[in-house]
Coordinates of C-alpha atoms in Angstrom, one line a residue:
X10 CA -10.7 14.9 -19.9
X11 CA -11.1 11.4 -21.6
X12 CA -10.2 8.6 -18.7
X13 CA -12.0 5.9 -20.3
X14 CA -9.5 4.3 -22.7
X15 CA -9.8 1.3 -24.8
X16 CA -7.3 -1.6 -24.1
X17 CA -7.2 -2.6 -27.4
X18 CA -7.0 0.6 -29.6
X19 CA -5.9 4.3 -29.1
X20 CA -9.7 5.3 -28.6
X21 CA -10.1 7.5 -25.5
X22 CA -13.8 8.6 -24.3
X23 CA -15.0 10.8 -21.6
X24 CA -18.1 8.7 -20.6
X25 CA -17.9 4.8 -19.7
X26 CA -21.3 4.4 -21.2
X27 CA -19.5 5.5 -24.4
X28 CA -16.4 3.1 -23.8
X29 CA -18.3 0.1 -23.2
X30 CA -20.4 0.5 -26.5
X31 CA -17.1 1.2 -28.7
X32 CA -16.0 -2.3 -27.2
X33 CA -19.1 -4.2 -27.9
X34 CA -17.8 -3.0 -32.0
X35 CA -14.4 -4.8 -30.9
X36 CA -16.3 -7.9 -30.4
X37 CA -18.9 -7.5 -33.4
X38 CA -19.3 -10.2 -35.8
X39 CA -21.8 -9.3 -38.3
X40 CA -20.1 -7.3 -41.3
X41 CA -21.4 -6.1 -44.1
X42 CA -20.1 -7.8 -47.4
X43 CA -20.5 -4.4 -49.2
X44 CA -18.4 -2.2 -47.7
X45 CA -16.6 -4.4 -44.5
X46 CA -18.3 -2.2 -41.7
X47 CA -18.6 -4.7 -38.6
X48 CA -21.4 -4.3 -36.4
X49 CA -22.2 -6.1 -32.8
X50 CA -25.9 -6.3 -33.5
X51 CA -27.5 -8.0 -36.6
X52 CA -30.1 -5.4 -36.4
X53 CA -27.9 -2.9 -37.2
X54 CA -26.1 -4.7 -40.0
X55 CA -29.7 -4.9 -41.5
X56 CA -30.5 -1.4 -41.2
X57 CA -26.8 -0.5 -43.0
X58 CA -27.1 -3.1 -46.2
X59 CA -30.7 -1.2 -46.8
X60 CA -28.7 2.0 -46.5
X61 CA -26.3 0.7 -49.0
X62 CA -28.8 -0.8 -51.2
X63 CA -31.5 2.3 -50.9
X64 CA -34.1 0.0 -49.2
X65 CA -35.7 2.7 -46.9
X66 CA -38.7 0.5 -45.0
X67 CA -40.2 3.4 -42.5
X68 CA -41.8 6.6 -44.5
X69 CA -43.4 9.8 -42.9
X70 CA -46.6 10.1 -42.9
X71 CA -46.4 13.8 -43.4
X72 CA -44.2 14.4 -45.8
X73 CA -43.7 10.7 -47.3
X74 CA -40.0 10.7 -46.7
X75 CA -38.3 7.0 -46.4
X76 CA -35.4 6.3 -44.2
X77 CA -33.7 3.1 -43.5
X78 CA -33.9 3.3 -40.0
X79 CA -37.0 3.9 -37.8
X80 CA -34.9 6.2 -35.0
X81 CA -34.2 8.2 -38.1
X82 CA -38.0 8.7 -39.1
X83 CA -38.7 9.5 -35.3
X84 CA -35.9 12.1 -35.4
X85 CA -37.5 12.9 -38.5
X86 CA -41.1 13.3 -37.3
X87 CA -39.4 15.9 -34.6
X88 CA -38.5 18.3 -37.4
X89 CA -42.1 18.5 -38.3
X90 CA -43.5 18.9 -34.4
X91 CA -40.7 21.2 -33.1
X92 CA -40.0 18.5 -30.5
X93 CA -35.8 18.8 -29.4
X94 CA -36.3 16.3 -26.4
X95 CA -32.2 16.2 -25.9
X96 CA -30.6 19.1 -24.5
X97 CA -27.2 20.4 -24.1
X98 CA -25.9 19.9 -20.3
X99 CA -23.4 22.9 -21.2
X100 CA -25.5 25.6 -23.1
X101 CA -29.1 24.2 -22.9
X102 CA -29.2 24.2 -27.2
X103 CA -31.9 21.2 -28.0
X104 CA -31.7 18.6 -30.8
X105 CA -33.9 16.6 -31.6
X106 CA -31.6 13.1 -32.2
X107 CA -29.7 11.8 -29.4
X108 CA -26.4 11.6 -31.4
X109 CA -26.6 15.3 -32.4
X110 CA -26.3 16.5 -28.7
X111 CA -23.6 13.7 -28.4
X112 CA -21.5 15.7 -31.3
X113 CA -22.4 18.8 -30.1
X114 CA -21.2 18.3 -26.4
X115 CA -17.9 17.5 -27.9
X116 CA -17.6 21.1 -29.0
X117 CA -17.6 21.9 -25.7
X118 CA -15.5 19.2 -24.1
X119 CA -12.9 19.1 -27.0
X120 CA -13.4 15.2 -26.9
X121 CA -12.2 13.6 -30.1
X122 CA -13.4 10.2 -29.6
X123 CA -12.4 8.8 -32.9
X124 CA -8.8 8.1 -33.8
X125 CA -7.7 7.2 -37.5
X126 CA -5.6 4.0 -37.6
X127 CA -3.3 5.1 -39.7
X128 CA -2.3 8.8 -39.0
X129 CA -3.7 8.9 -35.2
X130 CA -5.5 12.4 -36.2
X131 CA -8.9 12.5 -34.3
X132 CA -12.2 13.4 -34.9
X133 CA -15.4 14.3 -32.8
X134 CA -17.6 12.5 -35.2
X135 CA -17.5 8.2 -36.4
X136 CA -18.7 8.8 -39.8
X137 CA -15.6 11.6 -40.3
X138 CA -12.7 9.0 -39.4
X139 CA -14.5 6.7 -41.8
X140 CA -14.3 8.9 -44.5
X141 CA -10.6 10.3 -43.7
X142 CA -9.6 6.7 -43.5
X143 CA -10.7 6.0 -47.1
X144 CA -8.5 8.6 -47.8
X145 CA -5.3 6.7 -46.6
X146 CA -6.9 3.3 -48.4
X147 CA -8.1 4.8 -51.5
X148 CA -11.4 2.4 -50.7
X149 CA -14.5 3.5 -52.7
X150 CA -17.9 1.3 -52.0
X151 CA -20.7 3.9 -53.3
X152 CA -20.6 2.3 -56.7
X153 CA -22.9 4.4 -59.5
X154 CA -25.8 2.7 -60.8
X155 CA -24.9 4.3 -64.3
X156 CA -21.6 4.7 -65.1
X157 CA -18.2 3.0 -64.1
X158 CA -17.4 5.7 -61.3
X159 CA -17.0 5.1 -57.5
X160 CA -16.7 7.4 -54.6
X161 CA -15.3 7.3 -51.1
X162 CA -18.3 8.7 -49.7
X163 CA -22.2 8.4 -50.0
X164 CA -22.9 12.3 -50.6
X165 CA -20.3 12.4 -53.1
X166 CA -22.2 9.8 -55.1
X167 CA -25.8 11.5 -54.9
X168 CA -24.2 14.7 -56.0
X169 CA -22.7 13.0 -58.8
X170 CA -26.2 10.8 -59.7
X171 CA -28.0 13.8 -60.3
X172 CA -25.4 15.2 -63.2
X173 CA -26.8 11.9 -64.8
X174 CA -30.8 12.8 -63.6
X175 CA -30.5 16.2 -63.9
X176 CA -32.4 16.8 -60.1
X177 CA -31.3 20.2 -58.7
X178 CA -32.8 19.6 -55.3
X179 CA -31.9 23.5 -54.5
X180 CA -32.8 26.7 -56.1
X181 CA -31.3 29.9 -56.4
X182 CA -33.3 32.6 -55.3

């Protein structure tokens, strides 16, 4: 189901395309002094230190919503046109970011590209081994602005910056 395997971690993929990117991050040499995330492409490390930093360069015209990347604002831009240009090859279900179909497909396959070094337990999506491996580590680089707290993931900081703004970004109905 996954014969692609990297020689020089317990990662396993069912694409080569996908095997031959995760090794290009074996080989990457830009890392961020923030968190320690390595990347294989400066261009890339840029994009992440604005993430971390809240620098968000390309806005919507239509709505005026920032993002850090500009593949995000294109992805973003799709939302408002409708446009789902990448489609499941197993149920035909559309998305409108390359990396969503990706995640999705795994559903299907059962892949579980991404193992955590310390346990082994694997996970369809990067950004959920990052945030179980913080568990194991205890790590915590989103750093509030206004108080002394710290949290292992990003989401889990916003939420916490708006008990000091008071923003309620939902509404009951």
């Amino acid at each position: 189901q996954n014969p692609h395997e990297c020689h020089l971690c317990p990662k396993k993929f069912s694409r080569k395309d996908h095997l031959d990117s995760h090794l290009r991050a074996h080989e990457a040499d830009f890392k961020c002094h923030v968190c320690m995330k390595v990347f294989s492409r400066k261009e890339h490390l840029i994009a992440h230190v604005q993430w971390h930093t809240g620098s968000s360069p390309h806005r919507c015209h239509l709505c005026r919503k920032t993002f850090t990347r500009r593949e995000h604002l294109v992805a973003h831009v799709r939302q408002h046109t409708g446009e789902s240009p990448h489609i499941c090859r197993f149920c035909a279900k559309s998305f409108t970011r390359r990396e969503h179909v990706i995640n999705h497909e795994r559903g299907h396959t059962g892949e579980s590209p991404h193992v955590c070094r310390f346990c082994a337990k694997s996970f369809t999506r990067r950004e959920h081994v990052i945030n179980h491996e913080r568990g194991h580590t205890g790590e915590t680089p989103f750093k509030c602005n206004l108080c002394p707290k710290a949290f292992a993931r990003r989401d889990h900081l916003v939420n916490h910056t708006r008990q000091h703004t008071g923003e309620t970004p939902w509404s009951c109905n």
